[in-house]
Coordinates of C-alpha atoms in Angstrom, one line a residue:
X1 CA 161.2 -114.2 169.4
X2 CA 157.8 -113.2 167.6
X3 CA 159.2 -109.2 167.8
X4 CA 162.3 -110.6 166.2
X5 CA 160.8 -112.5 163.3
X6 CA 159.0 -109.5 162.8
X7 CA 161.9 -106.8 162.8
X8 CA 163.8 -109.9 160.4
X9 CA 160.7 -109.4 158.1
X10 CA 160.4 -105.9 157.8
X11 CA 163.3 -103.8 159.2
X12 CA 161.9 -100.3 157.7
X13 CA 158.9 -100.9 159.5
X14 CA 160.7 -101.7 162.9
X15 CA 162.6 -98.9 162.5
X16 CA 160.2 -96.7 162.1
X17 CA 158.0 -97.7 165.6
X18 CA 161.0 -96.5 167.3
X19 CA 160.4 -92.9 167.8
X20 CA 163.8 -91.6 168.3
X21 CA 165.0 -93.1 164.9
X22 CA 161.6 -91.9 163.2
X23 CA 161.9 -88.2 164.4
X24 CA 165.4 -87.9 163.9
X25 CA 165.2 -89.3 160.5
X26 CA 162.0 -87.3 159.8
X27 CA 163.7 -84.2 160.4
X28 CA 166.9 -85.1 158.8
X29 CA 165.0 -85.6 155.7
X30 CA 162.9 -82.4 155.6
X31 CA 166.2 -80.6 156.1
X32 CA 167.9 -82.6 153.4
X33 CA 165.0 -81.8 151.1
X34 CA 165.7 -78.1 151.9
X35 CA 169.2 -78.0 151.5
X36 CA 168.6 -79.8 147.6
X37 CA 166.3 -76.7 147.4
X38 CA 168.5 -74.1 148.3
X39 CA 171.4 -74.5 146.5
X40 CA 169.0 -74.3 142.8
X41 CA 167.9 -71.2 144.4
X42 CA 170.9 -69.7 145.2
X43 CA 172.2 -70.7 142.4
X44 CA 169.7 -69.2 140.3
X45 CA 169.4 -66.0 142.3
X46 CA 173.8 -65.5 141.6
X47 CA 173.0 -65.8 138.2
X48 CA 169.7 -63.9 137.4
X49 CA 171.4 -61.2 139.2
X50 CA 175.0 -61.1 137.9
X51 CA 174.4 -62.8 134.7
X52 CA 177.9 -64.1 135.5
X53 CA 179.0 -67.2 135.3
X54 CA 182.3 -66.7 137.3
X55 CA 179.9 -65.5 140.0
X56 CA 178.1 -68.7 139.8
X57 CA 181.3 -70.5 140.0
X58 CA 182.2 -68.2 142.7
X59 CA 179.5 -68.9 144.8
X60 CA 179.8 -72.7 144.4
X61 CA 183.5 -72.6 145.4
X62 CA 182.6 -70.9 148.5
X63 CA 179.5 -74.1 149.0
X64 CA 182.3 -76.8 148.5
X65 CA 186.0 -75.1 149.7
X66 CA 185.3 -74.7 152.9
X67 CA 184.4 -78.6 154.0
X68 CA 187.4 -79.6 153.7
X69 CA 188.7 -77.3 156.5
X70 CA 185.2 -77.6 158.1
X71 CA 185.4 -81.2 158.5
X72 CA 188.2 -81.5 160.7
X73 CA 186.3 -79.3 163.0
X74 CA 183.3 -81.3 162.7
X75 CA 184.8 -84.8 164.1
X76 CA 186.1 -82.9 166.7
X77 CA 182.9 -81.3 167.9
X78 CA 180.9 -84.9 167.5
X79 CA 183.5 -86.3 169.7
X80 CA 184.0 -83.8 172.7
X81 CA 180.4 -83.1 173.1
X82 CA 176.9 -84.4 172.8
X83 CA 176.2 -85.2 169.1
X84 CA 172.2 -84.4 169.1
X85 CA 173.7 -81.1 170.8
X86 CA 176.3 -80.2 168.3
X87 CA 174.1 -81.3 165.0
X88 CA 171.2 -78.9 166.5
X89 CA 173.7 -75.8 167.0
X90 CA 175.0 -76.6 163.3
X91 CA 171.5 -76.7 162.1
X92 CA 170.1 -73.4 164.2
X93 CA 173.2 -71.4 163.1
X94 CA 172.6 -72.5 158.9
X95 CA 168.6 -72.3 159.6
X96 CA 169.5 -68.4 160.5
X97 CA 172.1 -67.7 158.1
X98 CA 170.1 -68.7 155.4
X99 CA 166.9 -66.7 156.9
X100 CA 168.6 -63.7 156.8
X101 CA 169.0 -63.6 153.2
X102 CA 165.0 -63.3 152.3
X103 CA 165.1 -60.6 155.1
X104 CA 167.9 -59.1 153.5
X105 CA 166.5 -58.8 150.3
X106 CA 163.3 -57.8 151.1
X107 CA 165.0 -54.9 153.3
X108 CA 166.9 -54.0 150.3
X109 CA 170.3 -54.3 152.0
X110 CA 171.7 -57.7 150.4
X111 CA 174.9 -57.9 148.4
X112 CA 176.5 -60.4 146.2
X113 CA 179.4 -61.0 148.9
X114 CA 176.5 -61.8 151.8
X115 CA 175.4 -64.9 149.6
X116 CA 179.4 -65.6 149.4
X117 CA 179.9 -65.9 153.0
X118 CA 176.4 -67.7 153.8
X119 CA 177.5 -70.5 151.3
X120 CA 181.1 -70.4 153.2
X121 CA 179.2 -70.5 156.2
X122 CA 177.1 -73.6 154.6
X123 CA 180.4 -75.7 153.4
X124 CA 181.8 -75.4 156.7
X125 CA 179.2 -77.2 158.5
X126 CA 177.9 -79.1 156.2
X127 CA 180.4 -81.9 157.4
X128 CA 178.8 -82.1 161.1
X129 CA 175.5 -83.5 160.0
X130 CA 177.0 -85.6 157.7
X131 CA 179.0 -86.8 159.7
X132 CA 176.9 -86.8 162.5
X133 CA 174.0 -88.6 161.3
X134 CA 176.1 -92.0 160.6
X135 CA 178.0 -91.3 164.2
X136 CA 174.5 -90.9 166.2
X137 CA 172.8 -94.1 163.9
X138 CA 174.0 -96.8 166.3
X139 CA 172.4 -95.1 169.1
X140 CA 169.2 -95.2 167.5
X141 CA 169.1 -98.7 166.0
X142 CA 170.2 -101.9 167.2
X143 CA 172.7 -104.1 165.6
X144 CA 170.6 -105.9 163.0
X145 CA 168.7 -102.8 162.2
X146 CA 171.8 -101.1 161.0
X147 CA 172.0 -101.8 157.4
X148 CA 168.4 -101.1 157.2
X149 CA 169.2 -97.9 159.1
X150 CA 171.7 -97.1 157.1
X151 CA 169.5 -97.5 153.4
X152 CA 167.6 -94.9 155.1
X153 CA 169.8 -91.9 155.4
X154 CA 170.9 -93.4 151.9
X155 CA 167.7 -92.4 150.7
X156 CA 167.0 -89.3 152.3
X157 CA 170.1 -87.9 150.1
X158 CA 168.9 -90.2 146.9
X159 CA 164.9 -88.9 147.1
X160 CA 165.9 -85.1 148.2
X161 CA 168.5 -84.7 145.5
X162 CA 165.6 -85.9 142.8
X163 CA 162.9 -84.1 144.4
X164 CA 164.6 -80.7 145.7
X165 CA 165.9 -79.7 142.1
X166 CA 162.3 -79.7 140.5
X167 CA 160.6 -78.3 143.4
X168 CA 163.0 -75.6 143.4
X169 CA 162.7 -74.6 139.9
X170 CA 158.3 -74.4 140.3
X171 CA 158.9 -72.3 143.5
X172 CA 161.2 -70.1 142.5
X173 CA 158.9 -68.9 139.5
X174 CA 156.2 -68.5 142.4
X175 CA 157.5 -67.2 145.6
X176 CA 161.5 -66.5 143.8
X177 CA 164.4 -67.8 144.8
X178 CA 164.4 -65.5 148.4
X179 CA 160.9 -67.3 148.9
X180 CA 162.5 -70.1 148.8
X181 CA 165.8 -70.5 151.0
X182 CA 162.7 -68.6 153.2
X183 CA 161.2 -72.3 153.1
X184 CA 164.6 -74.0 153.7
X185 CA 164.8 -71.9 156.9
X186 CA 161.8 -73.7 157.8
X187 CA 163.3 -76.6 157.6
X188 CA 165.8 -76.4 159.6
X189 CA 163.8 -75.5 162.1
X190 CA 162.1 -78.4 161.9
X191 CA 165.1 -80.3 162.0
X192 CA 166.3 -78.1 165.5
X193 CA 163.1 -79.0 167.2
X194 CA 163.6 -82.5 166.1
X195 CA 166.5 -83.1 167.8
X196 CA 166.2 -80.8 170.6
X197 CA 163.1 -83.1 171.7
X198 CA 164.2 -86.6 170.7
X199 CA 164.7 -89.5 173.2
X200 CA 167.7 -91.9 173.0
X201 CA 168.7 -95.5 173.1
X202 CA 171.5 -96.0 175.4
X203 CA 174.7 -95.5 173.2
X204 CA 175.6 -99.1 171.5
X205 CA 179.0 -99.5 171.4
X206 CA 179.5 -102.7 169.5
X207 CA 183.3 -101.6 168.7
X208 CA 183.5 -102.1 172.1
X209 CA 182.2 -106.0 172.1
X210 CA 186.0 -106.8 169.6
X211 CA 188.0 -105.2 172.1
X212 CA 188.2 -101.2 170.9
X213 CA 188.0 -100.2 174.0
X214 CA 188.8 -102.3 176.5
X215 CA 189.5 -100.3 180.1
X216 CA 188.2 -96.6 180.6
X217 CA 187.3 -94.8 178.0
X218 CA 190.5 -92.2 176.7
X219 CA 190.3 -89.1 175.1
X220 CA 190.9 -89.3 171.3
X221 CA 192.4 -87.0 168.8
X222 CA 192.1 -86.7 165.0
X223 CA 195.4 -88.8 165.2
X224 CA 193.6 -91.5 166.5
X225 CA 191.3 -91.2 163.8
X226 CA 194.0 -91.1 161.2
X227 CA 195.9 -94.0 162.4
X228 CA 192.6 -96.2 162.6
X229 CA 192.2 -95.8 158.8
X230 CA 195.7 -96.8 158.1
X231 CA 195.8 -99.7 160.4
X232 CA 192.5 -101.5 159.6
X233 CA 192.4 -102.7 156.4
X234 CA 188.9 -102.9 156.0
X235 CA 188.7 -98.7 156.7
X236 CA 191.4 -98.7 154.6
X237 CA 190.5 -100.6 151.4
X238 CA 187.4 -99.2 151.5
X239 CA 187.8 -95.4 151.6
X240 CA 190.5 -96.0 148.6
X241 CA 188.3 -98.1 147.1
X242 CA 185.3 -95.3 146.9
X243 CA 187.8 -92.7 146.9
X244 CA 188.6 -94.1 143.2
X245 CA 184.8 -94.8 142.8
X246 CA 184.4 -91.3 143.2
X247 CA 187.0 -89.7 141.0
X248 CA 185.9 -91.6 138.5
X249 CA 182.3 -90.8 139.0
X250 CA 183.5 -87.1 138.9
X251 CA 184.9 -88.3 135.2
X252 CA 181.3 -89.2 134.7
X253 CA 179.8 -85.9 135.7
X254 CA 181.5 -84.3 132.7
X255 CA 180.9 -87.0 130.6
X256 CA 177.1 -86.8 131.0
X257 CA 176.0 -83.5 129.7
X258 CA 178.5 -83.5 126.7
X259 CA 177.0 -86.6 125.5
X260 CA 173.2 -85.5 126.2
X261 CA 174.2 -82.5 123.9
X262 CA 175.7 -84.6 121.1
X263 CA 172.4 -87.0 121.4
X264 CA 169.1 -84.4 121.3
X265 CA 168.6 -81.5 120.2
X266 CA 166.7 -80.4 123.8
X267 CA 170.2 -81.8 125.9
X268 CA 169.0 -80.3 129.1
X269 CA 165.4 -82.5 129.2
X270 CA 167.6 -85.6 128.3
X271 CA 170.7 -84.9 130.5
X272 CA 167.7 -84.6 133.0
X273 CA 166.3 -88.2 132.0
X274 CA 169.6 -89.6 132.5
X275 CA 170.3 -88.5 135.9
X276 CA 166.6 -89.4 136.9
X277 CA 167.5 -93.3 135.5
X278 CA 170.3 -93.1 137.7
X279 CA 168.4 -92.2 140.4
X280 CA 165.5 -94.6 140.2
X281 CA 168.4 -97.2 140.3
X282 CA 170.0 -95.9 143.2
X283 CA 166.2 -96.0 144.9
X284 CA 165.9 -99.5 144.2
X285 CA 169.2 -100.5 145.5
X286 CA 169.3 -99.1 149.0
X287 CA 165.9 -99.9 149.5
X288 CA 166.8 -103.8 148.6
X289 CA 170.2 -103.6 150.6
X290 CA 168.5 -101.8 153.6
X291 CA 165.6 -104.8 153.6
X292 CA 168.5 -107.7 153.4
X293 CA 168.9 -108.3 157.3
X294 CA 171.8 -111.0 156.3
X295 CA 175.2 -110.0 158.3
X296 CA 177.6 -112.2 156.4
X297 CA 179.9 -111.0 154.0
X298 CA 179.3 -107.3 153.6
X299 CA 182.7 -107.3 152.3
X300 CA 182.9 -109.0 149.7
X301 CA 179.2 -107.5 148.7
X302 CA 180.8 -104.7 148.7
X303 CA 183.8 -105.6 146.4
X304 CA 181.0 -107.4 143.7
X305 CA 179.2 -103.8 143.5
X306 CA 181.5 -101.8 143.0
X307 CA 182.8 -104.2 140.1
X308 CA 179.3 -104.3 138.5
X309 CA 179.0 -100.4 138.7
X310 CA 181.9 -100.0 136.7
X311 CA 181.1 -103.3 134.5
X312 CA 177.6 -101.4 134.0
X313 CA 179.6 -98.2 132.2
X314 CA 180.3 -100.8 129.7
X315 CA 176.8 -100.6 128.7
X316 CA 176.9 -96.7 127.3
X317 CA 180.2 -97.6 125.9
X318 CA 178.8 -100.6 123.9
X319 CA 175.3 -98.7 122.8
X320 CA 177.3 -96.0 120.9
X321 CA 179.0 -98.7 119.4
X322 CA 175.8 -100.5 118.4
X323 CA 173.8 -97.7 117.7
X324 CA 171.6 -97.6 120.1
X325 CA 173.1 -95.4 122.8
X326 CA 169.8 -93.5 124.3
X327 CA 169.2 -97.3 125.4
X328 CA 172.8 -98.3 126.5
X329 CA 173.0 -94.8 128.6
X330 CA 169.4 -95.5 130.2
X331 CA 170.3 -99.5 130.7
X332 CA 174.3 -98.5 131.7
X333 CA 172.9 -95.6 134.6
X334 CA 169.6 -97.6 136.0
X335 CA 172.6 -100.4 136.7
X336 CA 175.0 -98.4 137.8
X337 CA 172.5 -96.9 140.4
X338 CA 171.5 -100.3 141.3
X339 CA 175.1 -101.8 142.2
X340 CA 176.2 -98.3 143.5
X341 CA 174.1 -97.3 145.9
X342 CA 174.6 -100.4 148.7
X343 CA 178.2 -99.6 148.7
X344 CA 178.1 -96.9 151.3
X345 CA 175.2 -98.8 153.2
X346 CA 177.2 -101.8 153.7
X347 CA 180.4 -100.3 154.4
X348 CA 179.0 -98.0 156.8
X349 CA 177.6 -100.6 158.7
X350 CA 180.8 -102.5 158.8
X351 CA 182.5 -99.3 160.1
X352 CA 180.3 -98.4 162.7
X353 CA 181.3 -102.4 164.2
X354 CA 185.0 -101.4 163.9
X355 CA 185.3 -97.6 165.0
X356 CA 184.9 -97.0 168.3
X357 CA 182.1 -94.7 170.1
X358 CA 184.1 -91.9 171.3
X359 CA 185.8 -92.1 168.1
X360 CA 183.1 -91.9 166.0
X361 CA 182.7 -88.4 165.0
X362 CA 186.3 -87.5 163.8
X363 CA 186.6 -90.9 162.0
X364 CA 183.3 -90.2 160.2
X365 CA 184.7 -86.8 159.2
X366 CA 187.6 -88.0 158.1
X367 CA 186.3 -90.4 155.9
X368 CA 183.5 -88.2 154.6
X369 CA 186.2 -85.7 154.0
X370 CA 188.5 -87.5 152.2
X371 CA 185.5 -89.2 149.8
X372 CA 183.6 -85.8 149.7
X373 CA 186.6 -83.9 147.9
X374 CA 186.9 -86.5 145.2
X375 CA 184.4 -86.0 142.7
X376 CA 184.6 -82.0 142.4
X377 CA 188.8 -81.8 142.1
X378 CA 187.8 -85.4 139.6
X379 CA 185.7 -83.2 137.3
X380 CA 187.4 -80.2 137.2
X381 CA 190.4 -82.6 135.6
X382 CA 188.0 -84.1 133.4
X383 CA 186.8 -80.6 132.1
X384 CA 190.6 -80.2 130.9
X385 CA 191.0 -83.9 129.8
X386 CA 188.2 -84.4 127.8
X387 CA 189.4 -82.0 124.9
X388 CA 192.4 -83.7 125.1
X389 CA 191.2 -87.5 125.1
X390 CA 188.0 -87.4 123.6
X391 CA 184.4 -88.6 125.4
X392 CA 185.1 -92.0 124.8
X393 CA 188.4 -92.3 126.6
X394 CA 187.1 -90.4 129.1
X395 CA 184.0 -92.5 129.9
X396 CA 186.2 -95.4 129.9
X397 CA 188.7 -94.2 132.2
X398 CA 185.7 -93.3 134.3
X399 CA 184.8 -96.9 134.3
X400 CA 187.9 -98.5 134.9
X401 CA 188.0 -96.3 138.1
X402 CA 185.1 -97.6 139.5
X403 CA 185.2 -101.1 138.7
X404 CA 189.0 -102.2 139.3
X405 CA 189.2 -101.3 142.6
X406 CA 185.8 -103.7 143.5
X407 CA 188.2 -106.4 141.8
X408 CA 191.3 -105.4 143.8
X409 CA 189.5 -105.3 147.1
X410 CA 188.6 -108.8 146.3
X411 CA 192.1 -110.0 147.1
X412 CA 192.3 -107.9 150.6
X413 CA 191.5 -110.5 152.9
X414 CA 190.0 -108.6 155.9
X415 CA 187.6 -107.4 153.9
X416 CA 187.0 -110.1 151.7
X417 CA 186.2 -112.1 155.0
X418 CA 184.3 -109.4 156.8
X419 CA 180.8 -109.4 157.8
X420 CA 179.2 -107.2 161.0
X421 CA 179.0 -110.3 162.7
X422 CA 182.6 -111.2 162.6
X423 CA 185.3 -110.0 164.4
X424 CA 187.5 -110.1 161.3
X425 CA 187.2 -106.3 160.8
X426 CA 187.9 -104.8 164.5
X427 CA 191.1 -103.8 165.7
X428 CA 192.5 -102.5 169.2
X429 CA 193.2 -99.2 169.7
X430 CA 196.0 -98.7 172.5

């Protein structure tokens, strides 16, 4: 009882003395940090060396294209063989691939197209260790830890994505940009021998305590996958729900920079300052939704954030129209990180109580997939809109697309009702 209390009071903690969870998320994270890393570097390497912006646009095609082919692959992989396995091939293949350009270069022999096919090479597995990481979690934390578990890989991508940019940039005018992906290499090294030395927990099935999988275990296709987000309203309502979420926050991309230009005469330092408010917010909201242990209604949580992120748009929209919009922007994105960043946390501990073990990987894929491809194809329509509507509209819109659907999910009652202690979410797969 006195371990319980304990693991009530402090789930990070907890998490943390188990050592398969700690070295799997400690190399995760390194090679998240390297990843943030590389793709500034590459990015600036494409550009110092073409001074071309369609080779830029070229190369980051080639980084985001190819998922969502590669993902179908990827749920497939996680589900036939052993995920630890799989997510250490994916990460020893990228660790080379992205080693060979700094030997490359320094050899003389690298060409623009090489940098083409190692960012193709990049967005097609990127998918498996997204994917993987939220299909291997259950194994590595118990039930109650989940959430906690969960705010944790939330993080990883939140702190990364704030620290790799700026590291990048100081490196790269020390070592350049080959010095650097030379570094990212590194990591996922780290990440290899990580997993490729990590003890498991016995696989927790807790799909399989409502009935998933009741009788021996079959094999499962990407149909199966398919038809369990169409039939279970909570997987359902939830991946249109942040499908929308993310359109709109694609809306918001665009919005962002135009209006740091319009406010300073330095745009890029204040674009910068936005984007760090935002951050900060999302910080502080997976760390407080990872440390709430409560199981009861996740759903509708997850239906009240979603409305407040788009209710805290609102903000920028009413600081322009009192004057003060530095402050509405900085209030309006600090919020907006805040509400937002539980969403997946919650939700992704409700799905790992509804999809079933064997199932995991191509659901997970699936999902990711269909979420992932929203905000890029959202902002290149909102770089032909926003001539067309103006900045106002257009943030607007962008709010309405987050928010609503939080208030529409309110009146789906499977998820208004579920909670990962409830049965209310899991369904029977035949």
């Amino acid at each position: 009882m006195s371990r319980r209390i304990r693991s009530l009071a402090n789930p990070y903690g907890e998490l943390f003395r188990s050592r398969p969870f700690a070295r799997f998320w400690t190399g995760f994270t390194i090679s998240a940090l390297g990843d943030a890393m590389t793709r500034v570097a590459l990015v600036w390497f494409v550009y110092q060396a073409t001074k071309s912006p369609e080779a830029v646009g070229i190369l980051l095609l080639c980084y985001t294209g190819p998922v969502l082919v590669g993902g179908l692959l990827a749920g497939y992989l996680l589900d036939r063989f052993d995920r630890e396995r799989v997510m250490l091939v994916d990460n020893l293949i990228r660790g080379l691939a992205v080693g060979l350009i700094p030997l490359l270069y320094a050899l003389g022999a690298l060409a623009l197209w090489q940098l083409y096919v190692v960012a193709g090479l990049y967005g097609f597995l990127y998918m498996i260790t997204l994917a993987g990481t939220p299909s291997l979690i259950p194994s590595l934390a118990r039930d109650e830890q989940l959430s906690a578990a969960n705010a944790l890989e939330t993080l990883s991508y939140t702190v990364t994505g704030v620290l790799g940019p700026p590291i990048a940039g100081l490196l790269i005018a020390w070592v350049g940009a080959p010095g650097v992906l030379l570094l990212d290499a590194a990591s996922y090294a780290i990440f290899v021998v990580a997993l490729a030395g990590m003890p498991r927990l016995a696989p927790q099935s807790t799909a399989a305590n409502y009935g998933a999988l009741d009788g021996p275990v079959r094999a499962y296709r990407l149909r199966d996958a398919v038809r369990l987000m169409l039939s279970n309203r909570v997987l359902l309502s939830t991946t249109v729900m942040f499908i929308l979420f993310n359109v709109g926050f694609g809306f918001l991309a665009v919005w962002l920079p135009v209006f740091a230009d319009s406010l300073s005469g330095d745009g890029a330092t204040l674009y910068g300052v936005l984007l760090g408010a935002l951050a900060l917010g999302e910080m502080v909201g997976a760390t407080l939704a990872g440390s709430s242990t409560g199981s009861r209604g996740l759903g509708i949580l997850i239906c009240l954030a979603q409305l407040l992120s788009g209710l805290s748009l609102t903000l920028l929209l009413m600081g322009q129209a009192i004057g003060w919009p530095l402050a509405g922007a900085l209030a309006g994105l600090t919020l907006l990180g805040i509400f937002s960043a539980p969403l997946t946390i919650w939700a992704q501990t409700l799905r790992m109580q509804i999809i079933p073990e064997p199932l995991r990987g191509r659901t997970f894929a699936l999902l990711r997939t269909l979420m992932q491809g929203a905000g890029p194809l959202a902002s290149a329509l909102a770089g032909f809109a926003l001539p067309l509507i103006g900045a106002t509209s257009l943030l607007g819109a962008a709010a309405a697309l987050i928010g609503v659907p939080g208030l529409a999910g309110t009146q789906v009652r499977e998820l208004r009702v579920a909670s990962s202690a409830s049965k209310a979410a899991a369904i029977v797969i035949e």
